Coordinates of C-alpha atoms and ligand atoms in Angstrom, one line a residue:
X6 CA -25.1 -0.1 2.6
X7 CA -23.9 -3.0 0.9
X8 CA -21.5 -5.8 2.0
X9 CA -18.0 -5.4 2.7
X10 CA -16.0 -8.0 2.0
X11 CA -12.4 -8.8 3.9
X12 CA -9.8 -10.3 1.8
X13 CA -7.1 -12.0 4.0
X14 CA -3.8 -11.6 2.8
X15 CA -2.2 -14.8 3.9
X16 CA 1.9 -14.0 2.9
X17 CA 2.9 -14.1 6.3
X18 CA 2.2 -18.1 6.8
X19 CA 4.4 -18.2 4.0
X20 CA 7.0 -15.9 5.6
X21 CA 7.3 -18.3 8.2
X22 CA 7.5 -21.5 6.8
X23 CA 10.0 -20.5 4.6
X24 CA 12.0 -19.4 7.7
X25 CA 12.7 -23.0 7.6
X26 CA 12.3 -23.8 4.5
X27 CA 9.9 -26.5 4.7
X28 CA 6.2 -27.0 3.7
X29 CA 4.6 -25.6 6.9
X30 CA 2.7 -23.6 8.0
X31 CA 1.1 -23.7 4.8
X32 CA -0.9 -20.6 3.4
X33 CA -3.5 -22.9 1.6
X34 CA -4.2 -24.5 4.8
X35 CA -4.5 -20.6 6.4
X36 CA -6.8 -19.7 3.1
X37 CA -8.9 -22.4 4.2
X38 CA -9.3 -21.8 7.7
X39 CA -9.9 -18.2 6.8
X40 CA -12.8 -19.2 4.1
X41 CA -14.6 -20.9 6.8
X42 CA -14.4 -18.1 9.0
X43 CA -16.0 -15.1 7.2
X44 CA -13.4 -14.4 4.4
X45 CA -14.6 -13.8 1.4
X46 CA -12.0 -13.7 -0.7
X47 CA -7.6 -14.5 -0.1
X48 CA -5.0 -12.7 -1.3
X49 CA -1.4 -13.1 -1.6
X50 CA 1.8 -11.4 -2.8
X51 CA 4.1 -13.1 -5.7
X52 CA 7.0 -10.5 -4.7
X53 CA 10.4 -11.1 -6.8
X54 CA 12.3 -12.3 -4.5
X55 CA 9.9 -14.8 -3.7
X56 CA 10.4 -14.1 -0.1
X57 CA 6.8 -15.2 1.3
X58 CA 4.7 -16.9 -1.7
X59 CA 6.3 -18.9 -3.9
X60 CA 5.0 -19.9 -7.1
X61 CA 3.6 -23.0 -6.7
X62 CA 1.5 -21.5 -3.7
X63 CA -0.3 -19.3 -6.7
X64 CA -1.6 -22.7 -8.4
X65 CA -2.1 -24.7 -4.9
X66 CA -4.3 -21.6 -3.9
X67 CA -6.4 -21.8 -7.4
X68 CA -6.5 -25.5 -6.6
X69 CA -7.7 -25.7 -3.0
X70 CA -9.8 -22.7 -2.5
X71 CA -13.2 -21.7 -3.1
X72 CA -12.8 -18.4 -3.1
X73 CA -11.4 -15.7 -5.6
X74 CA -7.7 -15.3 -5.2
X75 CA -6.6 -11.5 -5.8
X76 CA -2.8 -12.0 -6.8
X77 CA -0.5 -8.9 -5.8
X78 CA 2.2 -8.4 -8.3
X79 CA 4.3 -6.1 -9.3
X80 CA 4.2 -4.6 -13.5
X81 CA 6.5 -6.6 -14.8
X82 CA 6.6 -9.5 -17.8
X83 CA 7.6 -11.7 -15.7
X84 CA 4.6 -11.7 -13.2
X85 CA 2.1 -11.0 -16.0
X86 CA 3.0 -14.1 -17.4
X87 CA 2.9 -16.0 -14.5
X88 CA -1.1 -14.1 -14.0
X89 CA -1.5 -14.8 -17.6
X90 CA -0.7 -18.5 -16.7
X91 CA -2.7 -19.1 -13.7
X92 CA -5.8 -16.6 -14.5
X93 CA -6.7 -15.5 -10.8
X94 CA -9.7 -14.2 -10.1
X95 CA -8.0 -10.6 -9.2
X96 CA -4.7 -9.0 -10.0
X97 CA -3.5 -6.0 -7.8
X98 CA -0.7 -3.8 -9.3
X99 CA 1.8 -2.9 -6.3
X100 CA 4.8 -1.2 -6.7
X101 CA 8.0 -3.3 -5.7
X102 CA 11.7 -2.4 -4.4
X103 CA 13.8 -5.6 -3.2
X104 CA 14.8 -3.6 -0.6
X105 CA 11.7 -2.4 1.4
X106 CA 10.2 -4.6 4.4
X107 CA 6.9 -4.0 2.8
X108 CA 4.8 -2.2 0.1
X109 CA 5.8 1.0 1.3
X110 CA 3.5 3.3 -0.5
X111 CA 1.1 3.6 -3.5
X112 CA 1.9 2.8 -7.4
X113 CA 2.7 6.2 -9.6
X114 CA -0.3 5.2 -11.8
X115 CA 0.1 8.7 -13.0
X116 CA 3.8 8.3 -14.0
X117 CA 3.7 5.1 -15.2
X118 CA 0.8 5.2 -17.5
X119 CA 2.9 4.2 -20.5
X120 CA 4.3 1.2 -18.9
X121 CA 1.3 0.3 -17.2
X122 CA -1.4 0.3 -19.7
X123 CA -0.2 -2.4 -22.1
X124 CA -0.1 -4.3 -18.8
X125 CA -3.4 -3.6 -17.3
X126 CA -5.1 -4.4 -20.8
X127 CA -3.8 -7.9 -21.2
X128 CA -5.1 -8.4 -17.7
X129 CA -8.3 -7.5 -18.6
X130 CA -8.2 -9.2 -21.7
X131 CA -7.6 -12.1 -19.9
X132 CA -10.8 -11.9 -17.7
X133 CA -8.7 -11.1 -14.6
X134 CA -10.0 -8.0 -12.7
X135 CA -7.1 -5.6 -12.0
X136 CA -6.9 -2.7 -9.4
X137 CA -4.2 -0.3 -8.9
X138 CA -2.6 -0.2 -5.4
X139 CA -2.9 3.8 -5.0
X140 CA -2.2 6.8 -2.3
X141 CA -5.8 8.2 -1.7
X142 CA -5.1 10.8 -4.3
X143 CA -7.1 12.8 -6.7
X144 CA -3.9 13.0 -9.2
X145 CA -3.8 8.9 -8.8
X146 CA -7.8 8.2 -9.7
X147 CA -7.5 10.5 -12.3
X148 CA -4.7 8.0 -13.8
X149 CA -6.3 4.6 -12.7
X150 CA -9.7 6.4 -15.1
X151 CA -7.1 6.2 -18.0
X152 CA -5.4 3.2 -17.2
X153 CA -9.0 1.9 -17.1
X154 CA -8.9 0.0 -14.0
X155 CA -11.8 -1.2 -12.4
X156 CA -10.9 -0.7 -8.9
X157 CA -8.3 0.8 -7.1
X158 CA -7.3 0.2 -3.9
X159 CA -6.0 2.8 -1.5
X160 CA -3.0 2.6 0.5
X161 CA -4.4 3.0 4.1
X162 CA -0.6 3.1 6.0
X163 CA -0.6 6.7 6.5
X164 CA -3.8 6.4 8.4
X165 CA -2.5 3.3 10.3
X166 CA 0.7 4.9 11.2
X167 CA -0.6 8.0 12.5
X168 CA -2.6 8.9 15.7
X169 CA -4.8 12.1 16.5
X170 CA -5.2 15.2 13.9
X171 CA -3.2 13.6 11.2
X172 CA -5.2 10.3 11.5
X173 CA -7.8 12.3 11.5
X174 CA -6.7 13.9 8.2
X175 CA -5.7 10.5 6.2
X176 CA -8.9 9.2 6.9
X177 CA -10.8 12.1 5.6
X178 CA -8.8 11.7 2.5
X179 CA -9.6 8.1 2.3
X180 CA -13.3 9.1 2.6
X181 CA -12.8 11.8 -0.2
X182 CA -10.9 9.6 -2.4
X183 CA -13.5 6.5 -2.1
X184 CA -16.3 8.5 -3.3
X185 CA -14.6 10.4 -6.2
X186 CA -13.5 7.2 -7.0
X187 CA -17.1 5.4 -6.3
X188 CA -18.2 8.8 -8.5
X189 CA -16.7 7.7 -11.5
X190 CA -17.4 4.1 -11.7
X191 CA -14.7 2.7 -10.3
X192 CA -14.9 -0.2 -6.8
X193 CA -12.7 1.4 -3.9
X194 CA -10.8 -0.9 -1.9
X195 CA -8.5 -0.5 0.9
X196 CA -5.7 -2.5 2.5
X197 CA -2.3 -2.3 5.0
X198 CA -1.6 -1.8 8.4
X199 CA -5.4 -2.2 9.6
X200 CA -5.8 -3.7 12.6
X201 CA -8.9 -4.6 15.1
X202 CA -8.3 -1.1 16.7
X203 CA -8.2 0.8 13.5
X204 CA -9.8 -0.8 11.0
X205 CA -14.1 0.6 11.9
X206 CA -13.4 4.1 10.8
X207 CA -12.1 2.6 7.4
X208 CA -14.5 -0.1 7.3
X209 CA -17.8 2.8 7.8
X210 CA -16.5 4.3 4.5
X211 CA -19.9 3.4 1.9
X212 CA -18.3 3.1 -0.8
X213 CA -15.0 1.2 -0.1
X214 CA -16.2 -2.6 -1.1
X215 CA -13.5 -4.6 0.6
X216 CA -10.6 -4.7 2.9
X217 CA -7.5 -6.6 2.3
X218 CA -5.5 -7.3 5.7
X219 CA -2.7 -9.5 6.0
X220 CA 0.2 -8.9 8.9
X221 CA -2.2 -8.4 12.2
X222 CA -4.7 -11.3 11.4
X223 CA -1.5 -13.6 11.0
X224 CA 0.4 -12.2 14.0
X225 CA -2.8 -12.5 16.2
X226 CA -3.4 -16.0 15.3
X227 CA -0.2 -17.5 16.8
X228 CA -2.2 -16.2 20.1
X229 CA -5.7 -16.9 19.2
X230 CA -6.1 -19.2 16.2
X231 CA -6.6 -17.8 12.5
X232 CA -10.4 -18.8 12.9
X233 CA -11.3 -16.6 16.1
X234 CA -9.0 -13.7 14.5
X235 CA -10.9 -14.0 11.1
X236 CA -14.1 -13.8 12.8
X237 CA -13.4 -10.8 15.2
X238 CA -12.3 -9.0 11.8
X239 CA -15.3 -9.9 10.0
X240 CA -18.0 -8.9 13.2
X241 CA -15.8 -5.4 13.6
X242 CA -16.1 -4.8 10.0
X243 CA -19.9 -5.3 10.0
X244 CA -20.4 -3.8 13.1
X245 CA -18.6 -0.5 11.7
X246 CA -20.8 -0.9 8.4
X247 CA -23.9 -0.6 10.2
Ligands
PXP304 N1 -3.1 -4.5 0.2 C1 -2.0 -4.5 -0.5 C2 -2.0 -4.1 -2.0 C3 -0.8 -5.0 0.0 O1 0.3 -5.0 -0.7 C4 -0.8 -5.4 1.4 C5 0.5 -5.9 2.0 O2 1.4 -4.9 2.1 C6 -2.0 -5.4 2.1 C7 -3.2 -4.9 1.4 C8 -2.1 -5.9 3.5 O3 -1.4 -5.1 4.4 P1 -1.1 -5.7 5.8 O4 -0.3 -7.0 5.7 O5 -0.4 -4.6 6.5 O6 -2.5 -6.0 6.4

């Protein structure tokens, strides 16, 4: 089985330093830590209302970092140009509402193809690798095909939220969904709410290529340190991978 690689999502440094509105805890020190510690790639979140990453964290992260940054955005001009601008390695299309805490749930790739498209191409066009932040969803895939993402990346809160039979039953829907996905040439991914406890019956799905986790790893550092927490992820994920 090959390799699965763990994106940390590193937002919630920023979420705290701009509690205070000052220039720490800074994500691009919490990207590096989490390079040297088994990451393989970092992600972050340009949301609207610039409530955790700001701008300039985008280009310090570009800067200072090693490793590919996947940028989460929402389809809009404004972020595209600000992609457009700064060329990340990875764009990931969320959907965004001022109002929710978090990404609540998975794009309408299906519904929005016409809006989508124009967006996804000039991505593409500008070397940037885009995936689709989807519910595990046949109807979904079936879109991201014709949008002509690359990857996708499935929505795991469902599974996260829930304990017993319906855990049981997002996870099998995760499984199916990866390898229709995986079927028709395009790289599953998977990301939100996973934790130490949940994240090996995820993580043992062949065909999912990488994890993105963000809100656990940065909660558990303030008890454990960002390094050790980045490193338990990585073992658990390679331990469940075989
Ligand atoms: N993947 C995507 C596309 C996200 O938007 C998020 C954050 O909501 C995550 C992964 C990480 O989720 P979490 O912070 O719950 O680990």
């Amino acid at each position: 089985m090959s390799k699965l690689r763990l994106g940390v999502n590193i937002d919630h440094v920023a979420t705290i330093r701009n509690a205070r509105g000052g220039l720490y805890p800074d994500p691009v020190r919490a990207a590096m830590i989490a390079s040297e510690h088994g990451a393989d790639g970092i992600t972050a979140h340009l949301r609207e209302d610039r409530r955790h990453i700001i701008d300039e964290d985008i280009g310090r992260l570009i800067g200072a970092i090693a490793l590919p940054l996947n940028m989460e955005m929402a389809a809009t001009e404004e972020m595209l140009a600000i992609a457009l601008r700064h060329r990340p390695h990875a764009a990931c299309i969320v959907p965004e509402r001022r109002e929710e805490v978090t990404t609540e749930g998975g794009l309408d790739a299906a519904g929005q193809h016409n809006h989508l498209k124009p967006l996804i191409s000039r991505l593409a066009d500008a070397g940037i690798r885009v995936s689709v932040f989807i519910e595990p969803d046949v109807r979904q895939i079936e879109a991201a095909m014709m949008l002509g993402a690359p990857v996708v990346e499935f929505h795991t809160g469902r599974y996260a939220h829930t304990e017993g039979e319906e855990r049981a039953f997002e996870l099998a829907r995760i499984a199916e969904a990866a390898a229709l996905a995986a079927k028709n040439g395009i790289e599953p991914h998977a990301g939100h709410g996973l934790t130490f406890d949940n994240v090996q019956p995820i993580a043992a799905i062949p065909q999912i290529a990488e994890l993105n986790i963000g809100h656990f790893l940065i909660g558990e550092a303030i008890f454990e340190g960002l390094g050790p927490v980045v490193q338990r992820m990585r073992l658990l994920m390679d331990e469940a991978r075989g």
